[in-house]
Rosetta silent file (secondary structure, phi, psi, omega in degrees, C-alpha in Angstrom):
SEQUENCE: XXXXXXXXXXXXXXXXXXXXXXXXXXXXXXXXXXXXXXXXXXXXXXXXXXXXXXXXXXXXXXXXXXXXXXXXXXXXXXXXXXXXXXXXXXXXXXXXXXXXXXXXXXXXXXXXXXXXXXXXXXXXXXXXXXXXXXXXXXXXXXXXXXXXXXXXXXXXXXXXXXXXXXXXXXXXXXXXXXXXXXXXXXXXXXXXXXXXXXXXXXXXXXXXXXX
SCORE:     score description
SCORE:     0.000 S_00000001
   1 L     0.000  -45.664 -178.348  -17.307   22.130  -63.213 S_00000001
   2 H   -65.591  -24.626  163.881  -20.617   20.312  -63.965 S_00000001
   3 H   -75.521  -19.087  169.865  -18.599   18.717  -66.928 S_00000001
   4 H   -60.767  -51.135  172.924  -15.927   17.987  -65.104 S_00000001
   5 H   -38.631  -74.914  178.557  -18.379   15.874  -63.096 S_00000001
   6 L   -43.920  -12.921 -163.674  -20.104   14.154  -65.909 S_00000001
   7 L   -82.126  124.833 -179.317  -16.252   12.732  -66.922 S_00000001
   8 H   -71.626  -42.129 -174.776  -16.336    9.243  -65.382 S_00000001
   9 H   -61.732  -37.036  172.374  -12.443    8.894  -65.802 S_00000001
  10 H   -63.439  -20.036 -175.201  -12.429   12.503  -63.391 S_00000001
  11 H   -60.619  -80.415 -175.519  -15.194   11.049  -61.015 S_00000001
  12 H   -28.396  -44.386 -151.541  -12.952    7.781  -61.000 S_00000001
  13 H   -97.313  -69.734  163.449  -10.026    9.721  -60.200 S_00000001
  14 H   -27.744  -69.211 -174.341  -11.522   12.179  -57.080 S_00000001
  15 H   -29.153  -75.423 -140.537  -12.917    8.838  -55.635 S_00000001
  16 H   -50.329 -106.967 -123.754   -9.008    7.697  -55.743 S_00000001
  17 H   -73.122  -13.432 -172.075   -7.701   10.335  -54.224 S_00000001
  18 H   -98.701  -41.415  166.173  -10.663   10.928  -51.332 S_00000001
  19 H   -32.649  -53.342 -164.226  -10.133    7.123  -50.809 S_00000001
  20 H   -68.718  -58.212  171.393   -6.706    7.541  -50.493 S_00000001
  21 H   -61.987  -40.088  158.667   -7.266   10.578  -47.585 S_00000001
  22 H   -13.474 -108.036 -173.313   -9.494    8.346  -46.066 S_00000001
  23 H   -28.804  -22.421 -170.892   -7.327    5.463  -45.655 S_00000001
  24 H  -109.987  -13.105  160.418   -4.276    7.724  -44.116 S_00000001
  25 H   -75.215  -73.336 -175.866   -6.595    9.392  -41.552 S_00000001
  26 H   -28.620  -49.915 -155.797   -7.835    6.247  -40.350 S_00000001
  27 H   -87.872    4.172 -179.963   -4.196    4.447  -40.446 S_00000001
  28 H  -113.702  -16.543  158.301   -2.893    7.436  -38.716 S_00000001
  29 H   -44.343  -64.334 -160.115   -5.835    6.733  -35.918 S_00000001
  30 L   -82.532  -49.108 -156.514   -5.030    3.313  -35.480 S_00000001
  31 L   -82.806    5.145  179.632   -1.423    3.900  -34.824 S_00000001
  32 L   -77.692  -13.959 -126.863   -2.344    6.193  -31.509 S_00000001
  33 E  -126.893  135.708  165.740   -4.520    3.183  -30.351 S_00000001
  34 E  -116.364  176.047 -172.481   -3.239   -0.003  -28.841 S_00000001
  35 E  -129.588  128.981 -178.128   -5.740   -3.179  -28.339 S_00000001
  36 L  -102.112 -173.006  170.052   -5.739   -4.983  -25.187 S_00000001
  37 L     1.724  -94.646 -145.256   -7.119   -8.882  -24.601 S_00000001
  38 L   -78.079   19.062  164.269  -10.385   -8.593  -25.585 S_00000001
  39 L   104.286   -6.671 -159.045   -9.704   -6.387  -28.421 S_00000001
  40 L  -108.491  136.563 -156.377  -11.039   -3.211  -27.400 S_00000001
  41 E   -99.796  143.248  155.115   -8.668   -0.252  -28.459 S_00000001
  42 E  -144.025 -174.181 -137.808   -7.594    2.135  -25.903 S_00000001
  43 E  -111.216  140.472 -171.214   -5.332    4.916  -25.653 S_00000001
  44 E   -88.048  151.615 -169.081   -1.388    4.529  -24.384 S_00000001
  45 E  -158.261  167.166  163.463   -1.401    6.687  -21.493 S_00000001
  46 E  -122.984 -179.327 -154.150    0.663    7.125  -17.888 S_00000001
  47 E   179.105  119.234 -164.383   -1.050    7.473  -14.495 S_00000001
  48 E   -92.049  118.163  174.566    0.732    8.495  -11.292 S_00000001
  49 E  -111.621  152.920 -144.781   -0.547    6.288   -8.393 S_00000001
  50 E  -151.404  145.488 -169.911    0.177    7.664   -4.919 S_00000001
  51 E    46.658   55.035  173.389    0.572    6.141   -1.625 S_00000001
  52 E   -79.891  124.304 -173.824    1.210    2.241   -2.339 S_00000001
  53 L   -67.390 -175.831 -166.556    1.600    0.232    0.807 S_00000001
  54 L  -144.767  110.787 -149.218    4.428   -1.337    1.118 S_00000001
  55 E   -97.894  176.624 -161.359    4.416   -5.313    1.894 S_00000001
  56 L  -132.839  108.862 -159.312    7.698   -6.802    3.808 S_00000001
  57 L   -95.341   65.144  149.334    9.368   -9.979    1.617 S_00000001
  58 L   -81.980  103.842 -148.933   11.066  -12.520    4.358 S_00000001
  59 L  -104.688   -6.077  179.442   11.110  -15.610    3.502 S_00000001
  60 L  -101.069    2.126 -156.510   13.011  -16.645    7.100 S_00000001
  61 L    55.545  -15.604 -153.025   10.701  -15.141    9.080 S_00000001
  62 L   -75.233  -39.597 -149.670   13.362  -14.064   11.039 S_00000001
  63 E   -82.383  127.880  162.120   13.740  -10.127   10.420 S_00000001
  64 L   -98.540  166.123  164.596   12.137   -7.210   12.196 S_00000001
  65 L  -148.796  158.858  164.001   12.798   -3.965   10.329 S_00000001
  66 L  -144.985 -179.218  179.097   12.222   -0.597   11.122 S_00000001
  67 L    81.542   -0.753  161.255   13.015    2.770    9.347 S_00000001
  68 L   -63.527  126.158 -159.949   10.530    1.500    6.698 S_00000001
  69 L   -78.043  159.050  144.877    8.525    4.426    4.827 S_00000001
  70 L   -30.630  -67.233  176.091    4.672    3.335    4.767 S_00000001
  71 L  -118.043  157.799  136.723    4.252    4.129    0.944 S_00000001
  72 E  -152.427  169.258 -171.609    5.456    5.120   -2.117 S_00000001
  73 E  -102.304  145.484 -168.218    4.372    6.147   -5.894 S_00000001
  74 E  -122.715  137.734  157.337    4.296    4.391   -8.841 S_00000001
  75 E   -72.494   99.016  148.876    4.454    5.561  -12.635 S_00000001
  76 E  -125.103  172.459 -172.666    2.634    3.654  -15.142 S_00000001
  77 E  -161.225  143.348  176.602    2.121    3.490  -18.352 S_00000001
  78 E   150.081  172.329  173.920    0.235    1.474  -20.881 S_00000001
  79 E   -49.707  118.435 -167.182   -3.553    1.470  -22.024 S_00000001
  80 H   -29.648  -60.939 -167.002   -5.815    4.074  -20.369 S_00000001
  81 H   -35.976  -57.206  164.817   -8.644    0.913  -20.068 S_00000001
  82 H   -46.855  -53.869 -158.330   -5.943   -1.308  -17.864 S_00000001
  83 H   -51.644  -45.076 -154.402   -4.246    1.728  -15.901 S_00000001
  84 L   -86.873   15.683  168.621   -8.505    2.708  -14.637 S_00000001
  85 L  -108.277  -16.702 -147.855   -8.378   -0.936  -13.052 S_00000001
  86 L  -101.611  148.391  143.178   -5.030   -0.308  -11.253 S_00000001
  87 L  -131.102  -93.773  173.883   -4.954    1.354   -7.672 S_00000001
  88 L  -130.688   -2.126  179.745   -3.237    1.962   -4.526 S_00000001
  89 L  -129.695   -5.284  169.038   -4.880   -1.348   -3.162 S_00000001
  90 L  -114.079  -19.767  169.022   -4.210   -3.573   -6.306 S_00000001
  91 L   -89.579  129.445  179.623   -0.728   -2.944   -6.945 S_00000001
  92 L   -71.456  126.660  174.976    1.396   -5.176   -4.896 S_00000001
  93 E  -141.630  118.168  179.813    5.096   -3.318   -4.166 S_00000001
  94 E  -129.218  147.474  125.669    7.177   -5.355   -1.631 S_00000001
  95 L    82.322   87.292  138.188   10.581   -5.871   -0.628 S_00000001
  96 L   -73.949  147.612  171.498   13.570   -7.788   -1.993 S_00000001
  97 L   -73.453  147.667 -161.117   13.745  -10.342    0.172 S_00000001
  98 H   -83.543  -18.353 -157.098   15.535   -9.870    3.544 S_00000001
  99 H   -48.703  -33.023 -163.380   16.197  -13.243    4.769 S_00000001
 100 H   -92.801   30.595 -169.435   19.842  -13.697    3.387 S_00000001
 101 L  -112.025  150.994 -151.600   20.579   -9.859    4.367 S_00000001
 102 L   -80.212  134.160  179.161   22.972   -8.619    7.062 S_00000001
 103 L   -90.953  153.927  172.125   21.177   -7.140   10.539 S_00000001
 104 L   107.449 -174.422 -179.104   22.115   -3.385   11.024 S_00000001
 105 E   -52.283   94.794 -175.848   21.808   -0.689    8.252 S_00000001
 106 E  -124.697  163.521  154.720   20.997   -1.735    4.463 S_00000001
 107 E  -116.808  138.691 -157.266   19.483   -0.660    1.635 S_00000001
 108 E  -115.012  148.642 -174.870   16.616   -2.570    0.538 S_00000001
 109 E  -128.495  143.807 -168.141   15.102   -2.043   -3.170 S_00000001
 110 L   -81.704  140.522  174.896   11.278   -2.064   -3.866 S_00000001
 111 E  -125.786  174.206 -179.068    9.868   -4.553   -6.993 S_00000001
 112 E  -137.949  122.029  172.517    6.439   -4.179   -8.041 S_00000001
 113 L   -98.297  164.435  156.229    4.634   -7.593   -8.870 S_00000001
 114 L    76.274   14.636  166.170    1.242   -9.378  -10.507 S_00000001
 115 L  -102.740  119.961 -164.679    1.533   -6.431  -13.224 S_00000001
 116 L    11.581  136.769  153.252   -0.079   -6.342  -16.487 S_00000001
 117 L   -61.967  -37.347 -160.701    1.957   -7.234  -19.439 S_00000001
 118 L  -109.420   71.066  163.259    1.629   -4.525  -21.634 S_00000001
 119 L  -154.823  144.130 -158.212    1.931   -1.857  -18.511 S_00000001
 120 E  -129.007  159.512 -176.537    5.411   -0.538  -17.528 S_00000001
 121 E  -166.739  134.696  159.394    5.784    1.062  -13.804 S_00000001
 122 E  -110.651  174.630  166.192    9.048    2.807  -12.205 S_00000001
 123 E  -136.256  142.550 -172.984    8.490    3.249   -8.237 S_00000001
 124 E  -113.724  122.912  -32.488    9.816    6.660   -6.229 S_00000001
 125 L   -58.404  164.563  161.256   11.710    5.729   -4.161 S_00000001
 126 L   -44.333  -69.335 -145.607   13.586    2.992   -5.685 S_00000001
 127 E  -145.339  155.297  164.088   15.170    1.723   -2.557 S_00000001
 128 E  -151.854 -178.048 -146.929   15.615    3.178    0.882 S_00000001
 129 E  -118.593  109.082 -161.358   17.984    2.623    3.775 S_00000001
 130 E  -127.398  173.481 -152.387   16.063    0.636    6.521 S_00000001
 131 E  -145.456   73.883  171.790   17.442   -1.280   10.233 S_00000001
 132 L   -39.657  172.957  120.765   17.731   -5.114   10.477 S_00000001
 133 L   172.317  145.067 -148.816   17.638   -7.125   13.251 S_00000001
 134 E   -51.276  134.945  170.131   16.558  -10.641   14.752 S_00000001
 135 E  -113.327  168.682 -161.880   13.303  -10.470   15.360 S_00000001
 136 E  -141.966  134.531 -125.096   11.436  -11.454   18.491 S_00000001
 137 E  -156.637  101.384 -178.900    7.903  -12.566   19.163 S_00000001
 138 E  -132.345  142.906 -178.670    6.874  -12.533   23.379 S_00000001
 139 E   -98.918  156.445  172.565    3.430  -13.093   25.566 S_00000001
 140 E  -141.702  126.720 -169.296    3.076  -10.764   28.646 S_00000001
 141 E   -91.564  138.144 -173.237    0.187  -10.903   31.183 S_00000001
 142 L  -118.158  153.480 -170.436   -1.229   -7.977   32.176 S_00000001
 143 E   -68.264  126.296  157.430   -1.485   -5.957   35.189 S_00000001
 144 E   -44.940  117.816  103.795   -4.314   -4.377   36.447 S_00000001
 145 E   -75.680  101.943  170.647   -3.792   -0.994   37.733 S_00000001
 146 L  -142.252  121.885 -145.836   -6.067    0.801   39.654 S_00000001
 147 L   -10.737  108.203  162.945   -6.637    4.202   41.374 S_00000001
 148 L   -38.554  -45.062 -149.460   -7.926    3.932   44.908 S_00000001
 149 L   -65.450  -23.175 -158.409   -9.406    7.420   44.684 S_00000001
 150 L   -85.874  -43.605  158.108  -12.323    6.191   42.410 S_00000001
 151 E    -1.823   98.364 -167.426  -13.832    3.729   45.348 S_00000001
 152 L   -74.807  167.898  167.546  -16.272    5.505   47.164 S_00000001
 153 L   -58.722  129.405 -174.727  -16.146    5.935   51.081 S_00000001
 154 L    93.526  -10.655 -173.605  -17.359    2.608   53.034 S_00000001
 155 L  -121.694  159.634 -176.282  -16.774    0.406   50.225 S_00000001
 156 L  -114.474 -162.724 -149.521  -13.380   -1.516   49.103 S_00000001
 157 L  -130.846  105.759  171.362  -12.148   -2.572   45.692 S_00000001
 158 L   -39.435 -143.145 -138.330  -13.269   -6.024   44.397 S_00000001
 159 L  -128.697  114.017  168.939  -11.960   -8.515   42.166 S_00000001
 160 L  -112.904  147.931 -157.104  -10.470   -6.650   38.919 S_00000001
 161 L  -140.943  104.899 -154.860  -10.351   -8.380   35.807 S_00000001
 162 L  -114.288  129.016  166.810   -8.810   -7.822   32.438 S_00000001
 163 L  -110.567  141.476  -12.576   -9.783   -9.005   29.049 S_00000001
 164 L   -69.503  173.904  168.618   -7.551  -10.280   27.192 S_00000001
 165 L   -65.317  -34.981 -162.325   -5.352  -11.273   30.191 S_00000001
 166 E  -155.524  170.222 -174.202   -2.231  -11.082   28.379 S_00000001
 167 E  -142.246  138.514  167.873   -0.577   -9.430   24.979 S_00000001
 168 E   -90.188  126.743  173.854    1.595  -10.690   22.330 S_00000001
 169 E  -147.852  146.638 -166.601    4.097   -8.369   21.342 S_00000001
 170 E  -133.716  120.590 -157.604    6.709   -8.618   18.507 S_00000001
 171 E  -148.336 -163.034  157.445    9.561   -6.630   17.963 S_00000001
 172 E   -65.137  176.010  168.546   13.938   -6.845   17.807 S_00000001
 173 H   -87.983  -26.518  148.155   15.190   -8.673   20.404 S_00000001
 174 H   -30.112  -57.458 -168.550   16.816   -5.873   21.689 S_00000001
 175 H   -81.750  -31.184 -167.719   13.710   -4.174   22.527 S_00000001
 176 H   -73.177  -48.466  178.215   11.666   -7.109   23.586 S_00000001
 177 L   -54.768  -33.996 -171.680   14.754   -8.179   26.457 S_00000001
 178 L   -88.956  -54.289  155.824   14.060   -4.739   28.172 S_00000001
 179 L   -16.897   96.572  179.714   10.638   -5.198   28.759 S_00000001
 180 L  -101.872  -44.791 -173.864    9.935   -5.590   32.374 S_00000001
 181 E  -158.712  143.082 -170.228    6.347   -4.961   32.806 S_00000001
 182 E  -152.740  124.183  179.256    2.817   -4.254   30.993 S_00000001
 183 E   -71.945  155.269  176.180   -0.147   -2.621   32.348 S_00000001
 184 E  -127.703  144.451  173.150   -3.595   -1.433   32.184 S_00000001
 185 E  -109.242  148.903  177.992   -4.356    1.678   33.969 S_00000001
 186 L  -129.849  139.755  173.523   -7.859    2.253   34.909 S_00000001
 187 L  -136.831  155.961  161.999   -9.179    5.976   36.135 S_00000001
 188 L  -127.648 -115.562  165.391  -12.538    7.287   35.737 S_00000001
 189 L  -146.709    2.726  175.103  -13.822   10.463   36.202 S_00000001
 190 L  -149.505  140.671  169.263  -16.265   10.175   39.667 S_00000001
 191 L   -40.262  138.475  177.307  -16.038    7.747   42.452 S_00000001
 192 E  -112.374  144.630 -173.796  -17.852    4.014   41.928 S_00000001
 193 L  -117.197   -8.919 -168.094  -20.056    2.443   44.333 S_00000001
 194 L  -139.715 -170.736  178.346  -20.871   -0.784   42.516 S_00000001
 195 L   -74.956  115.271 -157.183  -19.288   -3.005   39.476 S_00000001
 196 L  -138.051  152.288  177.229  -18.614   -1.306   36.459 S_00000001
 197 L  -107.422  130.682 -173.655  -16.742   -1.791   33.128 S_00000001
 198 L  -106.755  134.088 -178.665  -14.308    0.534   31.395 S_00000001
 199 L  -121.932  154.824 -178.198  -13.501   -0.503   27.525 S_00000001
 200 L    98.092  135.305   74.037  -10.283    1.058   25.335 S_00000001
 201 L   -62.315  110.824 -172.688   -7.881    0.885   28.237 S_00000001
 202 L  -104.194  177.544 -170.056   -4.670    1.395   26.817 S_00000001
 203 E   -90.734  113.934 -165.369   -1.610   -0.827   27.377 S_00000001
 204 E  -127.665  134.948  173.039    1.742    0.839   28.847 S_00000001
 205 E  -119.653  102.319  173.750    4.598   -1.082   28.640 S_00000001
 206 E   -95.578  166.213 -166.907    7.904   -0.271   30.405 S_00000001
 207 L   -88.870 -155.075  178.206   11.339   -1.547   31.028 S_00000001
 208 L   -81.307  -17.650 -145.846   13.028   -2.333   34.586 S_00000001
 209 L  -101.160  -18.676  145.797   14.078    1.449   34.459 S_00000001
 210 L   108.565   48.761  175.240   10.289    2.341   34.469 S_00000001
 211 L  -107.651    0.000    0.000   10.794    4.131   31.226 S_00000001
């Protein structure tokens, strides 16, 4: 063996061949490894992202919708470095836009924008089956209402005062027309003798039918 050694042409020839293994681990390395921008290799990889809002595309303003889910999940794939930038608050998923679409029952399909190049994404669901219709945008001022009982005996019930005074509320027009009247109620939980302020009150709004 140690003569084997001394033989330059056998030396010469091992190198070769350890060169050679070399060269085909590395190149077999390299091909697992993509390089983004700035050059730095990272690994092709997928990554499930879960609960993506979901942004509403109109370009007429016009549209209310309802029957719209909240979220859905997105599939990507592409280099592990990019994917650990993207989350549930940077990918944008909206929409097709509704304006030139038909009021009543469609199905509207989800795009996902503003995404990498070298990252690929399906979204679950595609598309879902959603509820057109004109939308409608109204102010209403609102009414005080409040208990007699909490007033103590000898004293009456001052000057009540609600901030804000009024509410914007935007909905179909269907829904919006039936609106007859919207309220604040105020109860407390003992009798008041002097001026006092209650904050959260909430705001009930009913039709003519007092539903």
């Amino acid at each position: 063996m140690e003569k084997w050694l001394e033989n330059k042409y056998i030396v010469m020839i091992l190198s070769l061949i350890l060169a050679i293994f070399l060269t085909s681990f590395v190149y077999s390395r390299s091909n697992s490894l993509t390089t983004n921008i700035n050059g730095v290799a990272s690994v092709t990889t997928q990554k499930t992202v879960t609960e993506v809002p979901i942004s509403i595309k109109d370009s007429s303003n016009s549209k209310y919708v309802s029957g719209l889910p909240e979220y859905v999940t997105v599939t990507l794939e592409g280099p592990r470095n990019v994917l650990a930038q993207l989350t549930n608050q940077t990918l944008n998923v909206q929409t097709q836009d509704l304006a030139d679409m038909q009021n009543g029952k469609v199905n509207v399909t989800y795009t996902l924008s503003d995404l990498p190049s070298d990252v690929s994404a399906t979204i679950k669901p595609e598309t879902s089956e959603i509820v057109l219709s004109n939308k409608s945008t109204k102010t209403f001022d609102v009414a005080p209402l409040v208990d007699k009982s909490i007033v103590a005996d000898g004293y009456v019930m001052g000057t009540v005062e609600v901030s804000p005074s009024t509410v914007t509320i935007t909905g179909s027009e269907e829904t919006i027309a039936k609106i007859k009247t919207v309220s604040a109620t105020i109860t407390v939980a003992s009798t008041k003798t002097e001026t006092f302020t209650q904050d959260n009150v909430p705001v009930i709004v009913k039709d003519d039918k007092n539903n």
